[in-house]
mmCIF file of C-alpha atoms in Angstrom:
data_model
loop_
_atom_site.group_PDB
_atom_site.id
_atom_site.type_symbol
_atom_site.label_atom_id
_atom_site.label_comp_id
_atom_site.label_asym_id
_atom_site.label_seq_id
_atom_site.Cartn_x
_atom_site.Cartn_y
_atom_site.Cartn_z
ATOM 1 C CA UNK A 16 49.701 -48.426 -3.949
ATOM 2 C CA UNK A 17 47.055 -47.177 -2.718
ATOM 3 C CA UNK A 18 47.129 -42.572 -3.016
ATOM 4 C CA UNK A 19 47.193 -41.174 -0.562
ATOM 5 C CA UNK A 20 43.448 -38.712 -1.620
ATOM 6 C CA UNK A 21 42.066 -42.045 -2.084
ATOM 7 C CA UNK A 22 42.884 -43.639 1.685
ATOM 8 C CA UNK A 23 41.636 -39.643 3.327
ATOM 9 C CA UNK A 24 38.525 -40.251 1.171
ATOM 10 C CA UNK A 25 37.430 -43.912 2.927
ATOM 11 C CA UNK A 26 39.180 -41.760 6.484
ATOM 12 C CA UNK A 27 36.722 -38.910 5.904
ATOM 13 C CA UNK A 28 33.598 -39.603 3.522
ATOM 14 C CA UNK A 29 33.540 -43.343 4.773
ATOM 15 C CA UNK A 30 32.774 -43.899 1.499
ATOM 16 C CA UNK A 31 32.578 -47.980 1.317
ATOM 17 C CA UNK A 32 29.459 -47.774 3.916
ATOM 18 C CA UNK A 33 27.786 -51.429 4.376
ATOM 19 C CA UNK A 34 24.776 -52.179 3.229
ATOM 20 C CA UNK A 35 22.414 -52.978 5.779
ATOM 21 C CA UNK A 36 20.787 -55.834 4.077
ATOM 22 C CA UNK A 37 24.125 -57.548 4.168
ATOM 23 C CA UNK A 38 24.475 -57.941 7.375
ATOM 24 C CA UNK A 39 23.877 -61.635 8.667
ATOM 25 C CA UNK A 40 23.808 -61.159 12.557
ATOM 26 C CA UNK A 41 19.960 -58.776 12.203
ATOM 27 C CA UNK A 42 18.222 -57.125 10.084
ATOM 28 C CA UNK A 43 17.556 -52.979 10.267
ATOM 29 C CA UNK A 44 14.278 -52.017 8.841
ATOM 30 C CA UNK A 45 10.880 -51.839 9.610
ATOM 31 C CA UNK A 46 10.152 -55.343 8.964
ATOM 32 C CA UNK A 47 8.194 -58.083 11.305
ATOM 33 C CA UNK A 48 10.594 -58.544 13.273
ATOM 34 C CA UNK A 49 10.715 -54.992 14.345
ATOM 35 C CA UNK A 50 6.366 -55.377 14.955
ATOM 36 C CA UNK A 51 4.998 -55.235 18.425
ATOM 37 C CA UNK A 52 1.597 -56.165 17.711
ATOM 38 C CA UNK A 53 3.807 -60.560 17.009
ATOM 39 C CA UNK A 54 4.448 -60.193 20.795
ATOM 40 C CA UNK A 55 1.292 -61.433 23.843
ATOM 41 C CA UNK A 56 0.225 -59.868 26.536
ATOM 42 C CA UNK A 57 2.222 -61.221 29.363
ATOM 43 C CA UNK A 58 3.875 -58.405 31.294
ATOM 44 C CA UNK A 59 6.981 -58.045 29.573
ATOM 45 C CA UNK A 60 4.917 -57.847 26.271
ATOM 46 C CA UNK A 61 3.090 -55.439 27.263
ATOM 47 C CA UNK A 62 6.196 -53.387 28.792
ATOM 48 C CA UNK A 63 7.507 -53.685 25.680
ATOM 49 C CA UNK A 64 4.016 -52.635 23.740
ATOM 50 C CA UNK A 65 3.133 -49.584 25.869
ATOM 51 C CA UNK A 66 7.239 -48.643 25.082
ATOM 52 C CA UNK A 67 6.194 -48.425 21.718
ATOM 53 C CA UNK A 68 3.097 -46.468 22.244
ATOM 54 C CA UNK A 69 5.801 -43.683 23.970
ATOM 55 C CA UNK A 70 7.617 -43.500 21.972
ATOM 56 C CA UNK A 71 4.524 -42.896 18.393
ATOM 57 C CA UNK A 72 2.731 -41.364 20.343
ATOM 58 C CA UNK A 73 4.356 -39.355 23.062
ATOM 59 C CA UNK A 74 2.173 -36.459 23.470
ATOM 60 C CA UNK A 75 -0.288 -39.356 24.874
ATOM 61 C CA UNK A 76 2.286 -40.137 27.742
ATOM 62 C CA UNK A 77 4.950 -37.245 27.960
ATOM 63 C CA UNK A 78 3.749 -34.045 26.625
ATOM 64 C CA UNK A 79 0.957 -31.904 26.688
ATOM 65 C CA UNK A 80 -1.949 -34.756 25.919
ATOM 66 C CA UNK A 81 -0.834 -36.190 28.781
ATOM 67 C CA UNK A 82 -4.139 -36.406 31.560
ATOM 68 C CA UNK A 83 -2.330 -35.542 34.776
ATOM 69 C CA UNK A 84 0.172 -32.889 35.071
ATOM 70 C CA UNK A 85 2.727 -34.425 37.373
ATOM 71 C CA UNK A 86 3.272 -37.335 34.306
ATOM 72 C CA UNK A 87 4.046 -33.595 32.013
ATOM 73 C CA UNK A 88 7.740 -34.393 30.243
ATOM 74 C CA UNK A 89 7.336 -32.769 27.395
ATOM 75 C CA UNK A 90 6.881 -29.482 26.203
ATOM 76 C CA UNK A 91 5.771 -29.896 22.515
ATOM 77 C CA UNK A 92 4.378 -31.903 20.807
ATOM 78 C CA UNK A 93 7.101 -34.391 18.920
ATOM 79 C CA UNK A 94 6.816 -37.893 19.049
ATOM 80 C CA UNK A 95 10.243 -40.321 19.137
ATOM 81 C CA UNK A 96 9.669 -41.426 15.802
ATOM 82 C CA UNK A 97 9.091 -38.246 13.752
ATOM 83 C CA UNK A 98 13.135 -38.117 14.944
ATOM 84 C CA UNK A 99 14.350 -41.960 14.800
ATOM 85 C CA UNK A 100 12.383 -42.750 11.759
ATOM 86 C CA UNK A 101 9.735 -45.959 11.503
ATOM 87 C CA UNK A 102 9.553 -46.266 15.443
ATOM 88 C CA UNK A 103 12.686 -45.975 15.641
ATOM 89 C CA UNK A 104 14.155 -48.834 13.378
ATOM 90 C CA UNK A 105 15.123 -47.287 10.264
ATOM 91 C CA UNK A 106 18.921 -47.262 8.159
ATOM 92 C CA UNK A 107 21.136 -44.246 9.041
ATOM 93 C CA UNK A 108 18.054 -42.544 10.880
ATOM 94 C CA UNK A 109 18.628 -42.158 13.672
ATOM 95 C CA UNK A 110 17.799 -46.219 14.434
ATOM 96 C CA UNK A 111 17.546 -47.258 17.990
ATOM 97 C CA UNK A 112 18.607 -50.853 17.100
ATOM 98 C CA UNK A 113 20.994 -51.926 19.694
ATOM 99 C CA UNK A 114 21.268 -48.644 21.587
ATOM 100 C CA UNK A 115 20.841 -49.569 25.486
ATOM 101 C CA UNK A 116 24.151 -52.630 24.562
ATOM 102 C CA UNK A 117 26.181 -49.260 23.903
ATOM 103 C CA UNK A 118 24.950 -48.247 27.338
ATOM 104 C CA UNK A 119 27.354 -46.899 29.768
ATOM 105 C CA UNK A 120 28.657 -44.047 26.694
ATOM 106 C CA UNK A 121 30.968 -41.289 27.899
ATOM 107 C CA UNK A 122 28.915 -38.204 26.779
ATOM 108 C CA UNK A 123 31.167 -34.767 25.930
ATOM 109 C CA UNK A 124 27.936 -32.646 26.211
ATOM 110 C CA UNK A 125 27.875 -33.793 30.075
ATOM 111 C CA UNK A 126 32.227 -34.920 29.593
ATOM 112 C CA UNK A 127 31.397 -37.684 31.626
ATOM 113 C CA UNK A 128 30.572 -41.793 31.402
ATOM 114 C CA UNK A 129 26.092 -41.284 30.518
ATOM 115 C CA UNK A 130 23.303 -43.748 31.222
ATOM 116 C CA UNK A 131 20.394 -45.120 28.719
ATOM 117 C CA UNK A 132 18.152 -43.175 30.520
ATOM 118 C CA UNK A 133 19.922 -39.981 31.166
ATOM 119 C CA UNK A 134 20.353 -39.737 27.227
ATOM 120 C CA UNK A 135 16.926 -40.756 27.215
ATOM 121 C CA UNK A 136 16.649 -37.459 29.568
ATOM 122 C CA UNK A 137 18.716 -35.151 26.470
ATOM 123 C CA UNK A 138 16.154 -35.694 23.696
ATOM 124 C CA UNK A 139 13.298 -35.321 26.883
ATOM 125 C CA UNK A 140 15.181 -31.266 27.709
ATOM 126 C CA UNK A 141 16.749 -31.065 24.099
ATOM 127 C CA UNK A 142 14.456 -32.333 21.212
ATOM 128 C CA UNK A 143 11.089 -32.924 22.757
ATOM 129 C CA UNK A 144 11.905 -28.886 25.269
ATOM 130 C CA UNK A 145 10.468 -30.342 28.301
ATOM 131 C CA UNK A 146 11.917 -31.999 31.527
ATOM 132 C CA UNK A 147 13.778 -35.050 32.922
ATOM 133 C CA UNK A 148 11.879 -38.153 33.274
ATOM 134 C CA UNK A 149 12.241 -40.069 36.353
ATOM 135 C CA UNK A 150 14.738 -42.636 35.826
ATOM 136 C CA UNK A 151 12.827 -45.551 36.878
ATOM 137 C CA UNK A 152 9.310 -44.654 36.612
ATOM 138 C CA UNK A 153 6.731 -46.458 34.603
ATOM 139 C CA UNK A 154 7.050 -44.721 30.576
ATOM 140 C CA UNK A 155 10.598 -44.768 30.911
ATOM 141 C CA UNK A 156 10.759 -48.501 31.626
ATOM 142 C CA UNK A 157 8.965 -48.398 29.248
ATOM 143 C CA UNK A 158 11.049 -46.858 26.263
ATOM 144 C CA UNK A 159 13.828 -48.928 27.470
ATOM 145 C CA UNK A 160 11.816 -52.666 27.465
ATOM 146 C CA UNK A 161 11.053 -50.776 23.701
ATOM 147 C CA UNK A 162 14.972 -50.674 22.836
ATOM 148 C CA UNK A 163 15.862 -52.992 25.122
ATOM 149 C CA UNK A 164 13.284 -55.786 22.685
ATOM 150 C CA UNK A 165 14.409 -53.982 19.126
ATOM 151 C CA UNK A 166 18.289 -54.112 20.448
ATOM 152 C CA UNK A 167 17.715 -58.579 21.067
ATOM 153 C CA UNK A 168 19.681 -59.386 17.857
ATOM 154 C CA UNK A 169 21.340 -56.927 17.719
ATOM 155 C CA UNK A 170 25.461 -57.463 18.430
ATOM 156 C CA UNK A 171 27.172 -57.152 22.329
ATOM 157 C CA UNK A 172 28.637 -54.541 21.780
ATOM 158 C CA UNK A 173 25.466 -53.051 20.039
ATOM 159 C CA UNK A 174 26.798 -51.893 16.802
ATOM 160 C CA UNK A 175 24.987 -51.918 13.604
ATOM 161 C CA UNK A 176 25.199 -51.123 9.971
ATOM 162 C CA UNK A 177 23.009 -48.068 9.290
ATOM 163 C CA UNK A 178 23.625 -47.032 12.503
ATOM 164 C CA UNK A 179 23.874 -42.496 13.264
ATOM 165 C CA UNK A 180 23.810 -40.763 9.803
ATOM 166 C CA UNK A 181 25.248 -40.336 6.780
ATOM 167 C CA UNK A 182 28.448 -39.038 5.765
ATOM 168 C CA UNK A 183 28.356 -35.839 3.668
ATOM 169 C CA UNK A 184 31.011 -34.383 1.690
ATOM 170 C CA UNK A 185 30.371 -31.281 3.668
ATOM 171 C CA UNK A 186 31.126 -27.856 2.181
ATOM 172 C CA UNK A 187 34.039 -25.597 2.031
ATOM 173 C CA UNK A 188 31.861 -22.760 2.206
ATOM 174 C CA UNK A 189 29.482 -21.156 4.278
ATOM 175 C CA UNK A 190 25.147 -21.734 4.529
ATOM 176 C CA UNK A 191 23.725 -20.492 1.842
ATOM 177 C CA UNK A 192 20.331 -18.957 2.865
ATOM 178 C CA UNK A 193 19.296 -18.009 -0.450
ATOM 179 C CA UNK A 194 19.606 -21.300 -1.495
ATOM 180 C CA UNK A 195 18.192 -23.821 1.077
ATOM 181 C CA UNK A 196 14.820 -21.430 1.012
ATOM 182 C CA UNK A 197 14.688 -22.874 -2.743
ATOM 183 C CA UNK A 198 15.399 -26.421 -1.553
ATOM 184 C CA UNK A 199 13.445 -26.097 1.403
ATOM 185 C CA UNK A 200 10.653 -24.585 -1.250
ATOM 186 C CA UNK A 201 10.764 -26.734 -3.840
ATOM 187 C CA UNK A 202 10.731 -30.383 -1.606
ATOM 188 C CA UNK A 203 9.672 -29.821 2.083
ATOM 189 C CA UNK A 204 6.338 -27.522 2.549
ATOM 190 C CA UNK A 205 4.736 -29.541 0.661
ATOM 191 C CA UNK A 206 4.723 -31.800 4.154
ATOM 192 C CA UNK A 207 5.958 -29.296 6.505
ATOM 193 C CA UNK A 208 4.070 -26.331 5.063
ATOM 194 C CA UNK A 209 5.311 -23.527 3.605
ATOM 195 C CA UNK A 210 6.027 -22.135 7.421
ATOM 196 C CA UNK A 211 7.441 -24.840 8.904
ATOM 197 C CA UNK A 212 5.256 -25.774 10.827
ATOM 198 C CA UNK A 213 3.967 -29.526 10.014
ATOM 199 C CA UNK A 214 1.239 -30.987 9.609
ATOM 200 C CA UNK A 215 -0.738 -32.774 12.301
ATOM 201 C CA UNK A 216 -2.096 -36.496 11.911
ATOM 202 C CA UNK A 217 -5.763 -37.123 11.572
ATOM 203 C CA UNK A 218 -6.295 -38.521 15.868
ATOM 204 C CA UNK A 219 -4.734 -34.764 16.680
ATOM 205 C CA UNK A 220 -2.354 -35.614 19.033
ATOM 206 C CA UNK A 221 1.034 -36.674 16.612
ATOM 207 C CA UNK A 222 2.251 -35.150 14.344
ATOM 208 C CA UNK A 223 2.621 -36.233 11.133
ATOM 209 C CA UNK A 224 5.196 -34.562 9.310
ATOM 210 C CA UNK A 225 6.742 -32.453 12.744
ATOM 211 C CA UNK A 226 7.403 -28.746 12.620
ATOM 212 C CA UNK A 227 10.466 -27.324 11.491
ATOM 213 C CA UNK A 228 10.669 -24.588 13.660
ATOM 214 C CA UNK A 229 8.580 -22.290 16.334
ATOM 215 C CA UNK A 230 7.612 -22.816 19.862
ATOM 216 C CA UNK A 231 5.968 -26.396 18.119
ATOM 217 C CA UNK A 232 10.176 -27.895 17.133
ATOM 218 C CA UNK A 233 13.264 -29.402 18.697
ATOM 219 C CA UNK A 234 14.912 -26.093 20.708
ATOM 220 C CA UNK A 235 18.810 -24.959 20.557
ATOM 221 C CA UNK A 236 20.024 -27.008 22.277
ATOM 222 C CA UNK A 237 19.678 -29.794 20.519
ATOM 223 C CA UNK A 238 22.149 -32.284 18.125
ATOM 224 C CA UNK A 239 19.903 -31.802 14.910
ATOM 225 C CA UNK A 240 20.410 -27.791 15.221
ATOM 226 C CA UNK A 241 23.615 -28.313 14.356
ATOM 227 C CA UNK A 242 23.728 -27.668 10.545
ATOM 228 C CA UNK A 243 26.536 -30.975 9.723
ATOM 229 C CA UNK A 244 23.725 -32.895 11.569
ATOM 230 C CA UNK A 245 20.677 -32.275 10.422
ATOM 231 C CA UNK A 246 22.343 -32.684 6.577
ATOM 232 C CA UNK A 247 23.335 -35.669 7.557
ATOM 233 C CA UNK A 248 19.826 -36.441 8.774
ATOM 234 C CA UNK A 249 18.134 -34.491 5.555
ATOM 235 C CA UNK A 250 20.273 -36.324 2.736
ATOM 236 C CA UNK A 251 19.324 -39.920 3.194
ATOM 237 C CA UNK A 252 15.645 -39.439 4.409
ATOM 238 C CA UNK A 253 14.217 -36.117 2.916
ATOM 239 C CA UNK A 254 11.967 -35.591 1.508
ATOM 240 C CA UNK A 255 9.572 -38.443 2.174
ATOM 241 C CA UNK A 256 10.018 -41.516 0.735
ATOM 242 C CA UNK A 257 13.811 -41.295 1.023
ATOM 243 C CA UNK A 258 16.601 -43.779 2.559
ATOM 244 C CA UNK A 259 20.687 -43.704 2.288
ATOM 245 C CA UNK A 260 20.141 -45.944 -0.969
ATOM 246 C CA UNK A 261 18.026 -43.285 -3.372
ATOM 247 C CA UNK A 262 18.911 -39.683 -1.858
ATOM 248 C CA UNK A 263 17.127 -36.669 -3.813
ATOM 249 C CA UNK A 264 19.223 -33.953 -2.736
ATOM 250 C CA UNK A 265 22.881 -33.591 -2.944
ATOM 251 C CA UNK A 266 25.301 -32.929 -0.414
ATOM 252 C CA UNK A 267 25.325 -29.088 -1.077
ATOM 253 C CA UNK A 268 21.742 -28.653 -1.022
ATOM 254 C CA UNK A 269 21.085 -30.825 1.750
ATOM 255 C CA UNK A 270 24.037 -28.817 3.825
ATOM 256 C CA UNK A 271 21.859 -25.310 2.493
ATOM 257 C CA UNK A 272 19.111 -26.329 3.613
ATOM 258 C CA UNK A 273 20.002 -27.256 6.863
ATOM 259 C CA UNK A 274 21.712 -23.759 7.316
ATOM 260 C CA UNK A 275 18.013 -22.004 6.311
ATOM 261 C CA UNK A 276 15.333 -25.145 8.770
ATOM 262 C CA UNK A 277 18.360 -23.950 11.563
ATOM 263 C CA UNK A 278 18.681 -19.713 10.558
ATOM 264 C CA UNK A 279 14.488 -20.230 11.972
ATOM 265 C CA UNK A 280 13.197 -19.064 15.459
ATOM 266 C CA UNK A 281 12.672 -21.587 17.992
ATOM 267 C CA UNK A 282 12.065 -21.970 22.094
ATOM 268 C CA UNK A 283 14.959 -21.343 23.799
ATOM 269 C CA UNK A 284 17.081 -24.141 26.325
ATOM 270 C CA UNK A 285 18.312 -22.599 29.427
ATOM 271 C CA UNK A 286 21.519 -23.071 30.843
ATOM 272 C CA UNK A 287 23.348 -24.091 27.586
ATOM 273 C CA UNK A 288 26.619 -22.607 28.587
ATOM 274 C CA UNK A 289 26.722 -25.590 31.148
ATOM 275 C CA UNK A 290 27.512 -27.271 28.000
ATOM 276 C CA UNK A 291 30.461 -29.676 26.813
ATOM 277 C CA UNK A 292 32.485 -28.908 30.186
ATOM 278 C CA UNK A 293 35.826 -29.888 28.001
ATOM 279 C CA UNK A 294 34.922 -26.955 25.282
ATOM 280 C CA UNK A 295 37.552 -28.381 22.747
ATOM 281 C CA UNK A 296 35.021 -31.279 23.187
ATOM 282 C CA UNK A 297 32.429 -29.112 20.734
ATOM 283 C CA UNK A 298 30.969 -30.034 17.198
ATOM 284 C CA UNK A 299 32.506 -26.814 15.227
ATOM 285 C CA UNK A 300 28.559 -26.858 14.746
ATOM 286 C CA UNK A 301 27.128 -25.847 17.617
ATOM 287 C CA UNK A 302 24.996 -22.119 16.841
ATOM 288 C CA UNK A 303 26.156 -21.447 20.953
ATOM 289 C CA UNK A 304 29.039 -19.989 22.360
ATOM 290 C CA UNK A 305 31.352 -20.580 24.656
ATOM 291 C CA UNK A 306 34.111 -21.337 22.996
ATOM 292 C CA UNK A 307 37.603 -22.551 23.036
ATOM 293 C CA UNK A 308 38.774 -20.944 19.857
ATOM 294 C CA UNK A 309 38.022 -17.677 18.693
ATOM 295 C CA UNK A 310 35.365 -18.589 15.335
ATOM 296 C CA UNK A 311 32.544 -16.031 15.644
ATOM 297 C CA UNK A 312 29.243 -17.093 16.807
ATOM 298 C CA UNK A 313 28.108 -17.258 13.092
ATOM 299 C CA UNK A 314 31.063 -18.975 11.748
ATOM 300 C CA UNK A 315 30.037 -21.981 14.437
ATOM 301 C CA UNK A 316 25.953 -21.241 12.493
ATOM 302 C CA UNK A 317 26.511 -21.614 8.654
ATOM 303 C CA UNK A 318 29.876 -22.017 8.549
ATOM 304 C CA UNK A 319 32.923 -22.613 6.517
ATOM 305 C CA UNK A 320 33.196 -25.895 8.647
ATOM 306 C CA UNK A 321 36.803 -26.190 7.508
ATOM 307 C CA UNK A 322 38.926 -23.586 9.232
ATOM 308 C CA UNK A 323 37.363 -24.448 12.612
ATOM 309 C CA UNK A 324 38.370 -28.392 11.852
ATOM 310 C CA UNK A 325 41.715 -27.497 10.109
ATOM 311 C CA UNK A 326 42.476 -25.433 13.709
ATOM 312 C CA UNK A 327 41.374 -28.216 16.323
ATOM 313 C CA UNK A 328 43.496 -30.156 13.909
ATOM 314 C CA UNK A 329 46.662 -29.031 14.289
ATOM 315 C CA UNK A 330 45.925 -27.217 17.616
ATOM 316 C CA UNK A 331 45.033 -30.007 19.731
ATOM 317 C CA UNK A 332 45.925 -33.198 17.364
ATOM 318 C CA UNK A 333 41.749 -33.846 17.722
ATOM 319 C CA UNK A 334 39.562 -34.778 14.085
ATOM 320 C CA UNK A 335 36.407 -33.588 14.482
ATOM 321 C CA UNK A 336 33.515 -34.527 11.878
ATOM 322 C CA UNK A 337 30.708 -32.719 12.768
#
């Protein structure tokens, strides 16, 4: 008989995640199947390639380096590729293969069904610290063309192995900020610098290694400001060269360094009080109020998160994992 503890382990931590290389319907990874250089110069393929350029050099086409102020939508120097690694194809780095097939999609932050255009604009307002793009504008159309091309071989439902982030065992304690600072100094400063401001690429426009805090980083309304989300991303992708198959950091190290990074100053998004109209849908590690529980802002920011999760389980019959 399978023990209850084993069942809970599988359910809560997804320990039997599939290897993306075993999927027979499509490939997940930065291989030739996702190389835009193979495309000819047809009108449609030119749009796809333009979307790829926007994705990898967002400041030039959407941000501070855009020549026409009316087409300046991004408010920092980040590119889409700084979060969705390998041009949106790296497993467990929020890959975008199949993403367009998963929309319309219910989003708790807006408490409604949302379009792919709205999801992209969510990134523009938060991760890129900017403003929304016109849904019918050439930049939006090009980005969606690129995303549709990435997902051309994905299943009809758009769900892929390697989707989202890896699961971690969340430590049942608050973030240890001293430990997080030590992890940062040991593993992160070589790329992101002592002050967390990253390294610009040779072209001076994009970041090879993005800033993790400060005015050119994501704002406090971005999903990456949640400790659990950031820890999951870090676990499978950081330091540079890490993959989900060969993680460098332990779950506890990823958790602590995520907390340390997100305690640093960054741009502030306005109207955060309007997020999550149904506050019961708010992730437990969302670092800004209001909440529908009595736990402190500090606990929502650095944990421990298990008591908050237990509260929602008992009070609202909601299982929260982030």
